[in-house]
Amino acid sequence: MGEIHIHTEQLQVVPGLLGGFIFVLGLCSLIVKERLYLSETLLAMVFGIVIGPHVLNWVDPSKWSSNENVLTQEFSRYALAIEVMIAGVALPKKYLSKEWKSMVMLLLPVMSVMWLVSSAIIKFTFELSFLHALAIGACVAPTDPVLANAILKGMFAESHVPLRLRNVLTAESGANDGLGYPFLFFALYLMRLPGGQAIGTWFYATWAYQVFLSAAIGAVAGFVARKALRYAETAGWVDKESFLSSSITLTLLLVGVCTVIGTDDIFCCFIAGNSFTWDDWFRIESEDTGLQETLNVLLSMSFFIYFGTIIPWSSYTSENVLDPWRIAVAIVLVMCFRRLPTVMLTYRLVPAIRTWQEALFAGWFGPIGVSAVFYSIETIKQLDDNEHSNGGRVSEIVYPIICAIVFGSVL
């Protein structure tokens, strides 16, 4: 008779914990969201903290890979890519061309001020040079599409937030994630190159190659995919399951292509999502299936359970100027001043925001999440790969600072 073995390795334990939590939370999801007004991502993060290495020690991602940062960045990369594709697909017909004034204001002046304000707070709180603070501030400048979708979907948002406002915030969160690269690399190039050379490299390597090329690839890919899918559907070649999964498979294709050639895969996926549903056909055909909402729930909860297990609690000490009081001050100041004052002062220049009450909501709404984690690891990677970078302590402290701010944002 064979022996009975109990497998307690993490690869066996994690699926059970993940599936069990999501299933149980799903059983009372309406009560949690509509009566208790708690977010699923908050509960997922708390659950991750509890099962993580600092509490129960049931799950420790540092044991899964020789380089935890690579694992975290790739997880966040694909979560972001899928979420920005969902954001792009969810927008109405020709949305970017119709609301270009609102998008330009939110993505250039507003986001630039968010970057500078965040950088100033980080500079004075953690006693850094302004150049080093600019790199860390760039990580928290974008609004996060994963958290944004979690907030802007559901009965409460649909009842209290106008569709016009939900659309512009969805579009902003999808677009500005990819546009975080220019802010980050502006600081990184100045750390490694002389001023004039750094600015020149920033324009052609970041704006031209990463941003504009990725936008062109996304627009063309979305157009070709839309035409091909419509032809296949008209000809009766494609079944319902393949039809609905087409946007996700397009995401995976674009992430692979953009990663290989070194362009901005996140921005490319958002533009591709817009191009894919430019005529509204795919959005209308798929909006009642619940596929996008289901993917959003699974992605957001999975990532924030994982995030709860990787928060570097042991880093918050006075030895590296990450005292708990400094962390708390940074969280509060970033939450209060990073976005709200700027939106309140400029909302009359944003056609999609019509009243001061809507500006108040849009200003307070600026979640910091998966994208910030992604950019913090990209910062570490860029500094470690370039020995001549004048990065100082940035590579040591950027990740703990960003994790703390994400923790505060989820709360």
XYZ file of C-alpha atoms in Angstrom:
411
model
C 0.000 0.000 0.000
C 1.391 3.408 -0.989
C 2.280 5.978 1.603
C 0.271 9.178 2.070
C 2.346 12.304 1.684
C 1.373 15.791 2.831
C 3.014 18.371 0.576
C 3.795 21.616 2.337
C 6.062 23.166 -0.304
C 5.034 26.714 -1.208
C 4.225 25.832 -4.807
C 1.482 23.567 -3.464
C 0.357 25.865 -0.651
C 0.090 29.131 -2.629
C -2.672 28.070 -5.076
C -4.806 26.866 -2.188
C -4.362 30.061 -0.203
C -4.924 32.275 -3.254
C -7.969 30.395 -4.508
C -9.440 29.976 -1.058
C -9.170 33.661 -0.226
C -10.650 34.837 -3.518
C -13.473 32.281 -3.285
C -14.399 33.150 0.296
C -14.213 36.876 -0.371
C -16.359 36.368 -3.448
C -19.096 34.820 -1.326
C -19.530 38.098 0.559
C -18.184 40.554 -2.019
C -21.337 42.685 -2.180
C -21.393 43.069 1.600
C -17.710 44.007 1.637
C -17.990 46.583 -1.157
C -21.508 47.964 -0.900
C -22.139 47.896 2.861
C -18.748 47.934 4.560
C -17.154 50.093 1.816
C -13.941 48.088 1.965
C -11.873 47.493 -1.131
C -10.961 43.990 -2.213
C -7.372 45.111 -2.802
C -7.053 46.261 0.811
C -8.230 42.911 2.113
C -5.973 41.113 -0.356
C -2.955 43.107 0.824
C -3.739 42.439 4.488
C -4.141 38.729 3.722
C -0.763 38.762 1.970
C 0.863 40.425 4.982
C -0.626 37.805 7.314
C 0.508 34.776 5.287
C 3.832 36.403 4.398
C 7.276 35.880 5.923
C 6.837 38.498 8.675
C 3.730 36.983 10.286
C 2.734 33.345 9.620
C 5.578 32.692 7.161
C 3.459 30.436 4.972
C 4.519 32.239 1.803
C 7.942 33.740 1.085
C 8.464 34.833 -2.565
C 12.189 35.329 -1.940
C 12.468 31.521 -1.998
C 10.794 31.217 -5.397
C 13.567 32.834 -7.409
C 17.210 33.780 -7.087
C 16.170 37.346 -7.979
C 12.911 38.436 -6.370
C 13.021 41.805 -8.147
C 12.810 40.159 -11.567
C 9.820 38.103 -10.465
C 8.071 41.163 -9.040
C 8.745 43.321 -12.073
C 7.493 40.723 -14.538
C 4.362 40.076 -12.477
C 3.682 43.812 -12.321
C 4.511 44.243 -16.029
C 1.891 41.742 -17.194
C -0.681 42.925 -14.658
C -0.245 46.501 -15.896
C -0.273 45.523 -19.565
C -3.523 43.599 -19.229
C -5.141 46.338 -17.137
C -4.224 49.161 -19.527
C -5.486 47.069 -22.431
C -8.766 46.609 -20.531
C -8.842 50.365 -19.878
C -8.293 51.121 -23.551
C -10.926 48.639 -24.687
C -13.483 49.980 -22.183
C -13.406 53.553 -23.516
C -16.134 54.776 -25.908
C -15.749 55.226 -29.644
C -12.793 57.434 -30.711
C -12.405 58.565 -27.119
C -8.865 59.927 -27.297
C -9.653 62.125 -30.287
C -12.824 63.475 -28.669
C -11.306 64.167 -25.247
C -7.824 65.165 -26.351
C -7.918 68.468 -24.456
C -8.690 66.757 -21.167
C -6.049 64.104 -21.790
C -3.345 66.619 -22.705
C -4.003 68.616 -19.520
C -3.993 65.547 -17.273
C -0.997 63.877 -18.890
C 1.321 66.869 -19.272
C 0.791 69.791 -16.829
C -1.024 67.862 -14.092
C 1.221 64.802 -14.209
C 4.344 66.985 -14.347
C 3.287 68.840 -11.204
C 2.455 65.520 -9.521
C 5.994 64.378 -10.284
C 7.629 67.567 -9.002
C 5.514 67.777 -5.848
C 6.137 64.110 -5.008
C 9.856 64.614 -5.626
C 9.981 67.669 -3.368
C 8.242 65.796 -0.558
C 10.655 62.859 -0.901
C 13.674 65.165 -1.046
C 12.925 66.953 2.208
C 11.547 63.935 4.049
C 14.470 61.616 3.309
C 17.248 64.221 2.979
C 18.087 63.480 -0.660
C 19.386 65.608 -3.500
C 16.625 66.858 -5.771
C 17.959 64.816 -8.707
C 17.758 61.596 -6.698
C 14.317 62.569 -5.441
C 13.166 63.127 -9.045
C 13.849 59.466 -9.819
C 11.854 58.251 -6.828
C 9.108 60.821 -7.423
C 8.713 59.556 -11.001
C 7.670 56.165 -9.636
C 4.607 57.615 -7.879
C 3.616 60.158 -10.540
C 1.338 57.827 -12.574
C -2.093 56.838 -11.315
C -2.435 53.080 -11.142
C -4.831 51.337 -13.587
C -5.178 48.228 -11.431
C -6.467 50.173 -8.426
C -8.319 52.620 -10.691
C -10.342 49.839 -12.297
C -11.124 48.415 -8.876
C -12.439 51.816 -7.714
C -14.249 52.942 -10.875
C -16.165 49.688 -11.390
C -19.118 48.491 -9.377
C -22.491 49.711 -8.177
C -21.225 52.513 -5.950
C -19.112 54.152 -8.677
C -21.839 53.726 -11.276
C -24.374 55.344 -8.933
C -22.294 58.268 -7.675
C -19.633 59.034 -10.315
C -20.735 60.332 -13.745
C -19.763 58.126 -16.680
C -17.949 61.066 -18.267
C -15.704 61.399 -15.209
C -15.145 57.650 -14.913
C -14.085 57.514 -18.545
C -11.526 60.306 -18.287
C -10.011 58.866 -15.096
C -9.830 55.426 -16.704
C -8.136 56.909 -19.774
C -5.711 58.897 -17.633
C -4.718 55.895 -15.530
C -4.147 53.827 -18.659
C -2.098 56.434 -20.515
C 0.010 57.930 -17.742
C 1.363 54.550 -16.666
C 3.267 54.267 -19.910
C 4.223 57.933 -19.762
C 6.034 57.385 -16.490
C 9.147 56.454 -18.481
C 10.053 60.017 -19.590
C 9.880 61.308 -16.011
C 11.978 58.449 -14.672
C 14.626 58.500 -17.393
C 14.981 62.273 -17.230
C 16.500 61.803 -13.780
C 18.376 58.594 -14.650
C 20.105 60.089 -17.698
C 21.170 63.155 -15.692
C 22.740 60.785 -13.154
C 24.930 59.096 -15.763
C 25.544 61.647 -18.543
C 26.585 65.330 -18.867
C 23.640 67.755 -19.017
C 23.393 68.388 -22.761
C 24.054 64.782 -23.698
C 21.534 63.605 -21.106
C 18.775 65.836 -22.513
C 19.531 64.762 -26.087
C 19.503 61.093 -25.145
C 16.293 61.633 -23.219
C 14.561 63.040 -26.298
C 15.592 60.430 -28.847
C 15.877 57.323 -26.625
C 12.880 57.930 -24.364
C 10.406 60.143 -26.210
C 11.124 59.084 -29.791
C 11.996 55.417 -29.323
C 10.122 54.350 -26.201
C 7.025 56.569 -26.309
C 6.307 57.532 -29.926
C 7.438 54.231 -31.431
C 5.415 52.227 -28.915
C 2.364 54.393 -29.662
C 2.791 53.763 -33.392
C 3.180 50.013 -32.850
C 0.091 49.949 -30.618
C -2.033 51.953 -33.061
C -1.096 49.766 -36.020
C -1.406 46.514 -34.079
C -4.817 47.483 -32.705
C -6.049 48.501 -36.178
C -4.839 45.298 -37.844
C -6.204 43.124 -35.026
C -9.599 44.859 -35.208
C -9.874 44.387 -38.972
C -8.682 40.777 -38.797
C -11.048 39.872 -35.968
C -14.005 41.512 -37.649
C -13.290 39.682 -40.907
C -12.898 36.359 -39.073
C -16.113 36.941 -37.103
C -18.072 37.884 -40.231
C -16.750 34.830 -42.039
C -17.733 32.592 -39.120
C -14.172 31.471 -38.422
C -13.908 32.443 -34.742
C -15.776 31.017 -31.745
C -17.032 33.080 -28.794
C -14.227 32.093 -26.444
C -11.470 33.047 -28.881
C -13.315 36.252 -29.743
C -13.465 37.372 -26.118
C -9.852 36.458 -25.386
C -8.481 38.331 -28.410
C -7.625 41.501 -26.485
C -5.659 39.529 -23.874
C -3.725 37.540 -26.473
C -2.979 40.810 -28.273
C -1.607 42.143 -24.984
C 0.744 39.196 -24.574
C 1.940 39.584 -28.178
C 2.676 43.294 -27.735
C 4.445 42.850 -24.404
C 6.687 40.251 -26.004
C 7.470 42.373 -29.055
C 8.048 45.603 -27.116
C 10.210 43.902 -24.504
C 12.414 42.416 -27.229
C 12.968 45.732 -29.025
C 13.115 47.805 -25.826
C 10.111 50.106 -26.248
C 7.368 51.061 -23.790
C 5.165 47.966 -23.636
C 2.666 49.471 -21.169
C 1.880 52.547 -23.277
C 1.805 50.391 -26.407
C -0.895 48.163 -24.895
C -3.065 51.128 -23.914
C -2.874 52.655 -27.397
C -3.551 49.234 -28.927
C -6.651 48.866 -26.747
C -7.970 52.211 -27.987
C -7.195 51.364 -31.593
C -8.723 47.907 -31.200
C -12.085 49.410 -30.177
C -11.862 52.660 -32.158
C -15.208 51.972 -33.854
C -16.821 50.643 -30.628
C -17.596 47.289 -32.228
C -15.538 45.038 -29.942
C -16.455 46.968 -26.789
C -20.183 46.638 -27.480
C -19.864 42.965 -28.402
C -17.958 42.092 -25.229
C -19.266 44.507 -22.579
C -22.020 42.221 -21.241
C -19.805 39.160 -20.852
C -18.191 40.235 -17.562
C -14.801 39.031 -18.814
C -13.011 42.317 -18.173
C -14.412 42.666 -14.662
C -13.474 39.065 -13.836
C -9.920 39.548 -15.063
C -9.625 42.768 -13.080
C -10.683 41.058 -9.852
C -8.328 38.126 -10.333
C -5.370 40.310 -11.298
C -5.809 42.940 -8.605
C -6.345 40.498 -5.760
C -3.561 38.157 -6.889
C -1.060 40.984 -7.174
C -1.910 42.630 -3.871
C -1.790 39.334 -2.008
C 1.683 38.941 -3.503
C 2.520 42.564 -2.658
C 1.547 41.976 0.978
C 4.133 39.205 1.178
C 7.015 41.292 -0.222
C 6.740 44.560 1.737
C 10.271 45.030 3.182
C 9.302 45.765 6.786
C 12.867 45.226 8.042
C 14.107 48.139 5.896
C 12.256 50.782 7.889
C 14.968 51.750 10.361
C 16.952 54.873 11.177
C 20.126 53.280 9.786
C 19.121 54.079 6.182
C 17.078 57.226 6.961
C 13.840 55.252 6.552
C 12.597 55.850 10.073
C 8.916 54.962 10.553
C 8.106 58.627 11.253
C 9.678 59.705 7.957
C 7.730 57.017 6.126
C 4.471 58.118 7.779
C 5.121 61.787 6.950
C 5.927 60.949 3.323
C 2.752 58.873 2.930
C 0.502 61.588 4.357
C 2.102 64.431 2.386
C 2.108 62.520 -0.904
C -1.531 61.487 -0.477
C -2.635 65.050 0.331
C -0.489 67.218 -1.946
C 0.683 65.101 -4.884
C -2.504 65.565 -6.925
C -5.440 67.240 -5.193
C -4.300 70.928 -5.185
C -3.218 70.775 -8.842
C -6.489 69.284 -10.068
C -8.531 71.762 -8.034
C -6.588 74.676 -9.546
C -6.701 73.461 -13.155
C -10.028 71.626 -13.481
C -11.605 74.464 -15.487
C -9.071 73.661 -18.218
C -10.164 69.991 -18.267
C -13.459 69.771 -20.216
C -14.320 66.350 -18.783
C -14.352 67.775 -15.226
C -17.222 70.229 -14.934
C -17.738 71.067 -11.248
C -15.572 71.619 -8.208
C -17.136 68.522 -6.634
C -15.978 66.430 -9.582
C -12.564 68.084 -9.347
C -12.406 67.187 -5.663
C -13.108 63.540 -6.473
C -10.704 63.498 -9.426
C -8.042 65.213 -7.333
C -8.305 62.838 -4.419
C -8.564 59.916 -6.833
C -4.996 59.118 -7.781
C -4.167 55.616 -6.573
C -0.532 54.543 -6.347
C -0.046 50.833 -6.839
C 1.325 48.302 -9.285
C 2.902 50.853 -11.613
C 4.890 52.404 -8.764
C 6.305 48.993 -7.814
C 7.178 48.356 -11.467
C 9.006 51.666 -11.871
C 10.863 51.308 -8.571
C 12.374 48.023 -9.722
C 13.129 49.529 -13.143
C 15.030 52.276 -11.303
C 17.099 49.715 -9.399
C 17.766 47.775 -12.601
C 18.910 50.854 -14.523
C 21.215 52.029 -11.741
C 22.723 48.579 -11.174
C 23.301 48.042 -14.903
C 25.157 51.368 -15.257
C 28.123 51.492 -12.921
C 28.880 55.113 -13.779
C 25.479 56.369 -12.628
C 25.603 58.894 -9.807
C 22.688 57.184 -8.078
C 23.847 57.517 -4.477
C 21.471 55.699 -2.127
C 18.586 55.631 -4.612
C 18.882 51.945 -5.527
C 18.861 51.026 -1.817
C 15.897 53.099 -0.681
C 13.604 53.516 -3.692
C 11.902 50.133 -3.292
C 11.150 50.426 0.472
C 9.866 53.990 0.029
C 7.610 53.046 -2.880
C 6.256 49.972 -1.094
C 5.382 52.119 1.918
C 3.579 54.704 -0.235
C 1.673 51.970 -2.084
C 0.694 50.506 1.284
C -0.638 53.910 2.353
C -2.479 54.411 -0.930
C -4.251 51.060 -0.649
C -5.281 51.902 2.906
